[in-house]
Coordinates of N, CA and C in Angstrom, one line a residue:
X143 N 66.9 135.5 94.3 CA 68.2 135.5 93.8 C 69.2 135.7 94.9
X144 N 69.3 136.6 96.0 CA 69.8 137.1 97.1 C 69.7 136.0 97.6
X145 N 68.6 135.0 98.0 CA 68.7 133.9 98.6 C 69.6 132.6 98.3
X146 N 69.4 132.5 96.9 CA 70.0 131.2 96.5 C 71.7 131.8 96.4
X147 N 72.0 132.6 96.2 CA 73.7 133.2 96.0 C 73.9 132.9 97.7
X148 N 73.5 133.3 98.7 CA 73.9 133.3 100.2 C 74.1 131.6 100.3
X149 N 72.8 131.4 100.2 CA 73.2 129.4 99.8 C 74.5 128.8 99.6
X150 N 74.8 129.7 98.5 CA 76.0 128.8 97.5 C 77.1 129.2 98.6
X151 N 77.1 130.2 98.7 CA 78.4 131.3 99.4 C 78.6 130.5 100.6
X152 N 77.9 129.9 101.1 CA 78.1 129.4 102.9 C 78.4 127.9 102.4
X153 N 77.5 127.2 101.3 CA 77.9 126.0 100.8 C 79.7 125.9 100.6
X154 N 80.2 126.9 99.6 CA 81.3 127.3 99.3 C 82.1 127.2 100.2
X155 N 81.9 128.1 101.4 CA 82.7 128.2 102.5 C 83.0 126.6 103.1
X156 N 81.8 126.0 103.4 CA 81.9 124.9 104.3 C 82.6 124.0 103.3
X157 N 83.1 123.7 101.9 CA 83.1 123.1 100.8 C 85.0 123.4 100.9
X158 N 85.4 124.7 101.3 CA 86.7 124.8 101.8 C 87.4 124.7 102.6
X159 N 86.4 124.7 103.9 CA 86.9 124.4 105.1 C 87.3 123.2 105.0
X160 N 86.2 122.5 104.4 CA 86.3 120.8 104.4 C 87.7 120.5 103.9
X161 N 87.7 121.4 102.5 CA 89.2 121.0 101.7 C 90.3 121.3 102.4
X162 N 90.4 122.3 103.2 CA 91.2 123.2 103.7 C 91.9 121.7 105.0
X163 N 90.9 120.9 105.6 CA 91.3 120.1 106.8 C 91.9 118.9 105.8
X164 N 91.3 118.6 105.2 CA 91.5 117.1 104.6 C 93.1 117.1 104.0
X165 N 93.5 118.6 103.3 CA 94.9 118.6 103.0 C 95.9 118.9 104.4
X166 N 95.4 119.8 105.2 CA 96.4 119.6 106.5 C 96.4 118.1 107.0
X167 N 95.1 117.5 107.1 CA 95.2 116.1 107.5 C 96.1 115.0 106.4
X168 N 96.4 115.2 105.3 CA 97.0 114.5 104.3 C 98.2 114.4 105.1
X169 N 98.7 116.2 105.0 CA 99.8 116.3 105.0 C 100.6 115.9 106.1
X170 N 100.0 115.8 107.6 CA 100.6 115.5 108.7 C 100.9 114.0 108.5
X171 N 99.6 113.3 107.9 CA 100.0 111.7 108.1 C 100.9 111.7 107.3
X172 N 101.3 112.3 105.7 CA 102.6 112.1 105.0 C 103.9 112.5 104.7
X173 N 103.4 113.4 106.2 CA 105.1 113.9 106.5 C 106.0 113.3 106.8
X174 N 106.9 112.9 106.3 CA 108.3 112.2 107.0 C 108.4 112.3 108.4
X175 N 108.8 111.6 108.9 CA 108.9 111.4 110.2 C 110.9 111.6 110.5
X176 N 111.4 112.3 111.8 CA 112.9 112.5 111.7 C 113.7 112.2 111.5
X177 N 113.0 110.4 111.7 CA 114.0 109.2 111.4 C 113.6 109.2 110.3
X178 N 112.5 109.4 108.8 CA 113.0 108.8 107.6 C 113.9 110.4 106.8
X179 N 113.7 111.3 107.4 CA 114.1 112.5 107.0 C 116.0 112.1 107.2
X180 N 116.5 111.4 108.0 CA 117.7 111.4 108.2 C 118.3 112.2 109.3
X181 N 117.5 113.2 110.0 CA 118.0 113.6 110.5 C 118.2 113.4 111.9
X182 N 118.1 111.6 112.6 CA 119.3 111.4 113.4 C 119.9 110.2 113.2
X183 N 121.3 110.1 113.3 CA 122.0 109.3 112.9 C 121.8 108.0 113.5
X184 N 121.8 107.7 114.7 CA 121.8 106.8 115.8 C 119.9 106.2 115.2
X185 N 119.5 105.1 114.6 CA 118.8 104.8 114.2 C 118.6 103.5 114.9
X186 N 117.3 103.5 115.8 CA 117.1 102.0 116.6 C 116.5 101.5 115.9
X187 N 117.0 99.8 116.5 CA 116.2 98.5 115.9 C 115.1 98.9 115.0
X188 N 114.6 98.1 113.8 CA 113.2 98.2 114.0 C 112.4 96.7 114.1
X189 N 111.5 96.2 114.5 CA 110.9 95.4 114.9 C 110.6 94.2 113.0
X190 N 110.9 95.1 112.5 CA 111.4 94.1 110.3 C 112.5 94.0 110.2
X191 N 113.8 94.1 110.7 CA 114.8 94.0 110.5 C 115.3 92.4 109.8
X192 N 116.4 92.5 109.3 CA 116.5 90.8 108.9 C 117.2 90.8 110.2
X193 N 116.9 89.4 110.2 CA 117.2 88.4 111.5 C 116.6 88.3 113.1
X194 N 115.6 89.2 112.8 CA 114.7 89.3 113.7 C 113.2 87.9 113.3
X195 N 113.1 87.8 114.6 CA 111.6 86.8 114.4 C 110.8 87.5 115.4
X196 N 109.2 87.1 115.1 CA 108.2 87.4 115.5 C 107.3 85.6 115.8
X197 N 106.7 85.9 117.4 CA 105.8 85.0 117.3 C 104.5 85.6 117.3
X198 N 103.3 85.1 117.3 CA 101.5 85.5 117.3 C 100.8 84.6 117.6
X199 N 100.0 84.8 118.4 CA 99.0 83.8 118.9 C 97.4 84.3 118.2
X200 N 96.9 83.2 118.0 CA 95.1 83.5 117.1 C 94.2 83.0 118.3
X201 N 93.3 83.9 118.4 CA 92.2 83.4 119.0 C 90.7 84.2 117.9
X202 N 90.1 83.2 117.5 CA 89.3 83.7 116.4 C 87.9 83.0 116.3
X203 N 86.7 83.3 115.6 CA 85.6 82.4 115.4 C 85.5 82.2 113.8
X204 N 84.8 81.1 113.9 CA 84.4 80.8 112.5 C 83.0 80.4 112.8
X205 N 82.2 80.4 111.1 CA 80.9 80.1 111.2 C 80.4 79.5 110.2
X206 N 80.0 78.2 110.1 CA 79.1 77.0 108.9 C 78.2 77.6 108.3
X207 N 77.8 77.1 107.1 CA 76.6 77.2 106.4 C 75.2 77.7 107.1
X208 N 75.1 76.3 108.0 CA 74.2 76.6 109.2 C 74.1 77.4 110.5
X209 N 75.4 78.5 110.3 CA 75.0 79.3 111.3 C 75.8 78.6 112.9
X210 N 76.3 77.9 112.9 CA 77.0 77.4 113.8 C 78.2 78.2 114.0
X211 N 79.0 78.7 115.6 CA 79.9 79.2 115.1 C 80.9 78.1 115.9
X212 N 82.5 78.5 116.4 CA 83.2 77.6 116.5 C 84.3 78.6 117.0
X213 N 85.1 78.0 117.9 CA 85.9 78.6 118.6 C 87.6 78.4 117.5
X214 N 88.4 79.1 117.3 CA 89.8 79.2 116.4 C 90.5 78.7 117.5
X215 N 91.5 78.6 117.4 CA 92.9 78.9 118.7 C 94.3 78.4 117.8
X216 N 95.5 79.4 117.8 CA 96.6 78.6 117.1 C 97.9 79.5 117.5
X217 N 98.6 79.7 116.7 CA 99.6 80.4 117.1 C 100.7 80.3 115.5
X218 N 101.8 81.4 115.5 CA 102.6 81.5 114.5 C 104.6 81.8 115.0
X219 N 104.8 81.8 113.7 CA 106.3 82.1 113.5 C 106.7 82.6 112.9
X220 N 107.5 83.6 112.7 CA 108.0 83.5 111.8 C 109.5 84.6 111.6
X221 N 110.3 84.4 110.7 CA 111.4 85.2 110.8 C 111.7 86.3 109.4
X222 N 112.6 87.0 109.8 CA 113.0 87.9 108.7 C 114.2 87.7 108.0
X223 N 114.2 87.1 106.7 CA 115.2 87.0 105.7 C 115.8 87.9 105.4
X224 N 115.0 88.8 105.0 CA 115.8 90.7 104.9 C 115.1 91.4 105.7
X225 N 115.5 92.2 105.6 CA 114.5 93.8 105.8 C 113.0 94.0 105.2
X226 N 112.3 93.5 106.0 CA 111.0 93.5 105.9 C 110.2 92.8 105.1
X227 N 111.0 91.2 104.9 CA 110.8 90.1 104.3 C 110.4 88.9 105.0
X228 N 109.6 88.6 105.4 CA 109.4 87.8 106.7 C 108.5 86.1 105.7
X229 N 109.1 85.1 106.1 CA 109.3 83.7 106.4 C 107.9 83.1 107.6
X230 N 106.8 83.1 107.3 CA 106.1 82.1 108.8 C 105.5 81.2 108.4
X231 N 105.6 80.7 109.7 CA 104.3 79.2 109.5 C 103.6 79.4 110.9
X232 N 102.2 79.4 110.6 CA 101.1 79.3 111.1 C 100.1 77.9 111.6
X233 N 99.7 77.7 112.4 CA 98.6 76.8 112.7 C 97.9 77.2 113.8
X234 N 96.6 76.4 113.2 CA 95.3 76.4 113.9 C 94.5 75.6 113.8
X235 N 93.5 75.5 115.2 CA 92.4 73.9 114.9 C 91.0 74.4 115.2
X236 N 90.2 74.6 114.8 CA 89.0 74.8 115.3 C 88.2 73.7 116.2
X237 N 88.1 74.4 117.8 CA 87.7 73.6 118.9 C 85.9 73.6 118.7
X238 N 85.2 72.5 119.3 CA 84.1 72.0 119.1 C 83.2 71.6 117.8
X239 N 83.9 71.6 117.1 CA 83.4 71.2 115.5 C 83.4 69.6 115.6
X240 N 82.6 68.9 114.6 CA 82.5 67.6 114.3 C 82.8 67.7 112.9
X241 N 83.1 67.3 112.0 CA 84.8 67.0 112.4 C 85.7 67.7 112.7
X242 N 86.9 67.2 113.0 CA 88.0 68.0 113.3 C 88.7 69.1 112.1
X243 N 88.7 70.2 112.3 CA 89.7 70.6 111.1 C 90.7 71.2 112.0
X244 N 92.7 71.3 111.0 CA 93.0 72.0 111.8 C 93.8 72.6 110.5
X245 N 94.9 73.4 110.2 CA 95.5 73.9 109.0 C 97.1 74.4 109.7
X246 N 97.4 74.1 108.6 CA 99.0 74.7 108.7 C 98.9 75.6 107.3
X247 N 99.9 76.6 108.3 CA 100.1 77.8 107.1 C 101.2 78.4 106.7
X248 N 102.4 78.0 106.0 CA 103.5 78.7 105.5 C 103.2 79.9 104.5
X249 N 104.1 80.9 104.7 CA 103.8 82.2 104.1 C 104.8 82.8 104.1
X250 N 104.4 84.0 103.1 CA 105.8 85.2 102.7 C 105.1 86.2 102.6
X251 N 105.4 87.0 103.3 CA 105.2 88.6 103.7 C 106.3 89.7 103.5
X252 N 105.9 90.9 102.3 CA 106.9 91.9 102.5 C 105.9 93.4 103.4
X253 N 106.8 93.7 103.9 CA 106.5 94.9 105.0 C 106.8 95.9 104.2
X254 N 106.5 97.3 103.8 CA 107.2 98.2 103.3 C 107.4 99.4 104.5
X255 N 108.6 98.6 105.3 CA 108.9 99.2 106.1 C 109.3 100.4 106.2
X256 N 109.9 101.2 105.4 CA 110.5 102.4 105.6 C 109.3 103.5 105.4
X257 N 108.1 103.0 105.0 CA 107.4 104.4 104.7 C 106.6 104.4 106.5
X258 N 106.8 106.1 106.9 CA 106.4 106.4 108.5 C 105.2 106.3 108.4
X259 N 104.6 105.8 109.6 CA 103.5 105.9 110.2 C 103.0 104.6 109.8
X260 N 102.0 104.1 109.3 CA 100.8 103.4 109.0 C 101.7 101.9 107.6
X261 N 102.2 101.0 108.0 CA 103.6 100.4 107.2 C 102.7 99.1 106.2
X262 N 102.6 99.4 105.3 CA 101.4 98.5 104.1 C 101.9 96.6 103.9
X263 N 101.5 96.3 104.0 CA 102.2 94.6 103.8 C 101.6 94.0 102.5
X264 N 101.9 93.4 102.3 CA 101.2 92.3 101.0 C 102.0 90.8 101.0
X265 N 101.6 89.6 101.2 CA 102.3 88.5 101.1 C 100.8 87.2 100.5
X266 N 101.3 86.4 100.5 CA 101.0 85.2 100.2 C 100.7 83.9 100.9
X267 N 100.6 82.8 100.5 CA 100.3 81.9 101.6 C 99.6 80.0 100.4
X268 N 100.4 79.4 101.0 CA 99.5 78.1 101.0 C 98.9 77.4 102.2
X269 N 97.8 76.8 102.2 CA 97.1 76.5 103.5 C 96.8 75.0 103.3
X270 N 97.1 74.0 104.0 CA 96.6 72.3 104.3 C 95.6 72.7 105.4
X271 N 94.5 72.0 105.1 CA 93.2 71.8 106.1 C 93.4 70.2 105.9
X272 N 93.4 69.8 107.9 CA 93.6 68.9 108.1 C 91.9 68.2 108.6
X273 N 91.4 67.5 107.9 CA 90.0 67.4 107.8 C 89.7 65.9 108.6
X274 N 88.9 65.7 109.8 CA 88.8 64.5 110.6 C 87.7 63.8 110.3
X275 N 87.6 62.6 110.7 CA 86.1 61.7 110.1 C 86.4 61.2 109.4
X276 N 87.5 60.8 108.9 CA 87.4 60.3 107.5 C 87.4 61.2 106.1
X277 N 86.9 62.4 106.1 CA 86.8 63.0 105.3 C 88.0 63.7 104.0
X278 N 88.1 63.7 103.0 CA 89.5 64.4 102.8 C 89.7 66.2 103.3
X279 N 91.2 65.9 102.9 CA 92.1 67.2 103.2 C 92.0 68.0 102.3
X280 N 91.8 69.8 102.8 CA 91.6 70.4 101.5 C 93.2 70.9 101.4
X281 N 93.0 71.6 100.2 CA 95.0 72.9 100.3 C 94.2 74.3 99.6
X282 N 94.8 75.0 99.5 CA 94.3 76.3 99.4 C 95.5 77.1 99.2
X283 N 95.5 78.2 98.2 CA 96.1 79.5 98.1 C 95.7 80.4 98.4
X284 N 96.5 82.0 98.5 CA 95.6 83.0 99.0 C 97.0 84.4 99.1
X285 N 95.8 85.3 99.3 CA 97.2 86.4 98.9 C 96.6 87.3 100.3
X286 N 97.0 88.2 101.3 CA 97.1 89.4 102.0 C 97.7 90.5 101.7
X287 N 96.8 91.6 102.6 CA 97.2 92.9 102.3 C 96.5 93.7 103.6
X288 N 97.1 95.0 103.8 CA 96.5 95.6 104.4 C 97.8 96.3 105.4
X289 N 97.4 97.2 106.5 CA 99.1 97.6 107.1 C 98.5 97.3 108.7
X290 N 100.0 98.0 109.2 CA 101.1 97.3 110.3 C 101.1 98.8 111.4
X291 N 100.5 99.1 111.9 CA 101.2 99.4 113.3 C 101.6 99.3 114.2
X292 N 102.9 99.8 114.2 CA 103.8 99.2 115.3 C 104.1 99.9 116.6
X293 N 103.5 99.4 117.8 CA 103.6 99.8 119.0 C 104.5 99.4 120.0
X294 N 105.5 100.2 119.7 CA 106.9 100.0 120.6 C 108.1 99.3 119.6
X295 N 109.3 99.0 121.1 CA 110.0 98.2 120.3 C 110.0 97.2 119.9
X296 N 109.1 96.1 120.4 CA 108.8 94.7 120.2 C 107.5 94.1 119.3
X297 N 106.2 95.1 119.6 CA 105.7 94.6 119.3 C 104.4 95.5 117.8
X298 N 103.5 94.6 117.4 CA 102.8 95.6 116.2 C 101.8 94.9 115.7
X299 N 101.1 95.2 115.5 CA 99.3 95.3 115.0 C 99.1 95.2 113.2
X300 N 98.8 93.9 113.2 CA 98.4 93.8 111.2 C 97.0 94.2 111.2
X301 N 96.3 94.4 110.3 CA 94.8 94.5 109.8 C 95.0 95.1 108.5
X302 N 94.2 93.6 108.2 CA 94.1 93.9 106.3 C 92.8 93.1 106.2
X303 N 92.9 92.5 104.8 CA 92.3 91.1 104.3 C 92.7 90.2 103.4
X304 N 92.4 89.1 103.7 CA 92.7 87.9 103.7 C 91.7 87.2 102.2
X305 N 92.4 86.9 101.1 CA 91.8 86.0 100.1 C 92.1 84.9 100.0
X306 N 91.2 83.7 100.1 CA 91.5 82.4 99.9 C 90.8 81.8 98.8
X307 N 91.8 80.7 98.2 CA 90.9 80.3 97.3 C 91.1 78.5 97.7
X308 N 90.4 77.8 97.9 CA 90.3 76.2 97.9 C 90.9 76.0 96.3
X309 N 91.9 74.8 96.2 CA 92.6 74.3 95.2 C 92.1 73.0 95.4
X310 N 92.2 72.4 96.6 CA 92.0 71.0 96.1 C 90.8 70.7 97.3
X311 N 89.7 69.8 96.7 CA 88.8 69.5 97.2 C 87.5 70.1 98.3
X312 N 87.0 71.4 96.9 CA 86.3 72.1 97.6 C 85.0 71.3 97.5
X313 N 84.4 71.6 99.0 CA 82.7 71.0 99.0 C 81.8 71.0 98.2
X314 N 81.0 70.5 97.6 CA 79.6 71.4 96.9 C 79.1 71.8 97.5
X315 N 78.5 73.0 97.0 CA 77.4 74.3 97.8 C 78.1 75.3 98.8
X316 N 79.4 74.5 99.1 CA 80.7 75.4 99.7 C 81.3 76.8 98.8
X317 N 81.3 78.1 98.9 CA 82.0 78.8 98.2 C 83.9 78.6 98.5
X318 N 84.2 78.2 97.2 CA 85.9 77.9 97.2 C 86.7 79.0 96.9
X319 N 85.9 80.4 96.9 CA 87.3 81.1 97.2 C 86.2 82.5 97.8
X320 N 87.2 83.1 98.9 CA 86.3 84.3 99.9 C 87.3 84.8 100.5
X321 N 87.0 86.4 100.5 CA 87.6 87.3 101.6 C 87.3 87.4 102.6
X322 N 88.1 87.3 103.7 CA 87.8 88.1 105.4 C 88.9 88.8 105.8
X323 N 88.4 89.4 106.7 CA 89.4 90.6 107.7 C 90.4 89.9 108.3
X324 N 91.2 90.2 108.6 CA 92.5 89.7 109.6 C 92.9 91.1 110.2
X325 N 93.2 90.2 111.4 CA 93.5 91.4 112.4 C 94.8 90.6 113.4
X326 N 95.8 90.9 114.0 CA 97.0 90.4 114.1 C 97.8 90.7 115.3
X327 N 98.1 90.7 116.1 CA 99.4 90.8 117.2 C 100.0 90.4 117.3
X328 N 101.8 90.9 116.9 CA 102.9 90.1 117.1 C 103.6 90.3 118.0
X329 N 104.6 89.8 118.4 CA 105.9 90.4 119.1 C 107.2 89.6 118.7
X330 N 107.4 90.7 118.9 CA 108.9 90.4 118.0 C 110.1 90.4 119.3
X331 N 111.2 89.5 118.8 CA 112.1 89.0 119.7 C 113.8 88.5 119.1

């Protein structure tokens, strides 16, 4: 009996320690930060502002049915309509593939800029795959998510994921709609 009570007791302890970090750890990542507290006036740029643009460059791999992989390469645009409403178009071609594909990407992204630290996104997207050989063109919808760290005054770091679904002329034995990771560097100008 002395044995199993000592058990619990030390279980218990470690059981609040644990709770004890997890809520100071909550609370520091969801503390307001000076600037959302208001308390200084003089408030710089932020890198979401309307009328600001951002460009990004992709360097990425993909990989076929068969295990082939394939080099990405592309680059983006895009601007800010409001405050943390951002406007882009995207393209990319995947180098050494038979056939050619390459895609254009217009999109709408909102930032929820004002919350400190770690800034959550969610937007949308249509995608044209420009398909070579002869072959047809597919189009595709798709929605993102995931957040934004921003490092400095120019620039900031996406990582979420990415859902696509094929709309028009998916392969057979192809899956026509799939998530992946996205991961992102912009700079803004």
């Amino acid at each position: 009996m002395i044995q199993r009570e000592s058990t619990f007791r030390s279980r218990w302890r470690a059981a609040q320690k644990t709770l004890q970090s997890l809520i100071a750890c909550t609370l520091l990542f969801w503390a307001p930060s000076s600037e959302a507290s208001g308390l200084y006036e003089d408030e710089s740029p932020s890198v979401f502002d309307q009328g600001r643009s951002h460009g990004s460059i992709l360097v990425g791999s993909s990989s076929n049915t068969s295990g082939e992989y394939h080099l990405i390469v592309g680059a983006g645009y895009g601007y800010f309509i409001a405050d943390g409403l951002d406007l882009r178009l995207d393209a990319d071609m995947t180098l050494g593939r038979d056939p050619f594909v390459g895609r254009t990407t217009p999109g709408i992204q909102y930032i929820l800029h004002f919350i400190p630290g770690i800034q959550p996104y969610v937007g949308g997207f249509y995608r044209h795959w420009f398909i070579g050989s002869g072959e047809d063109d597919m189009d595709s919808v798709g929605a993102r998510f995931g957040g934004i760290f921003v490092q400095g005054a120019r620039t900031y770091i996406q990582v979420g994921l990415v859902w696509e679904n094929i709309i028009k002329n998916c392969r057979d034995g192809d899956p026509c709609s799939y998530t992946i990771p996205e991961i992102m560097m912009s700079l803004a100008f």
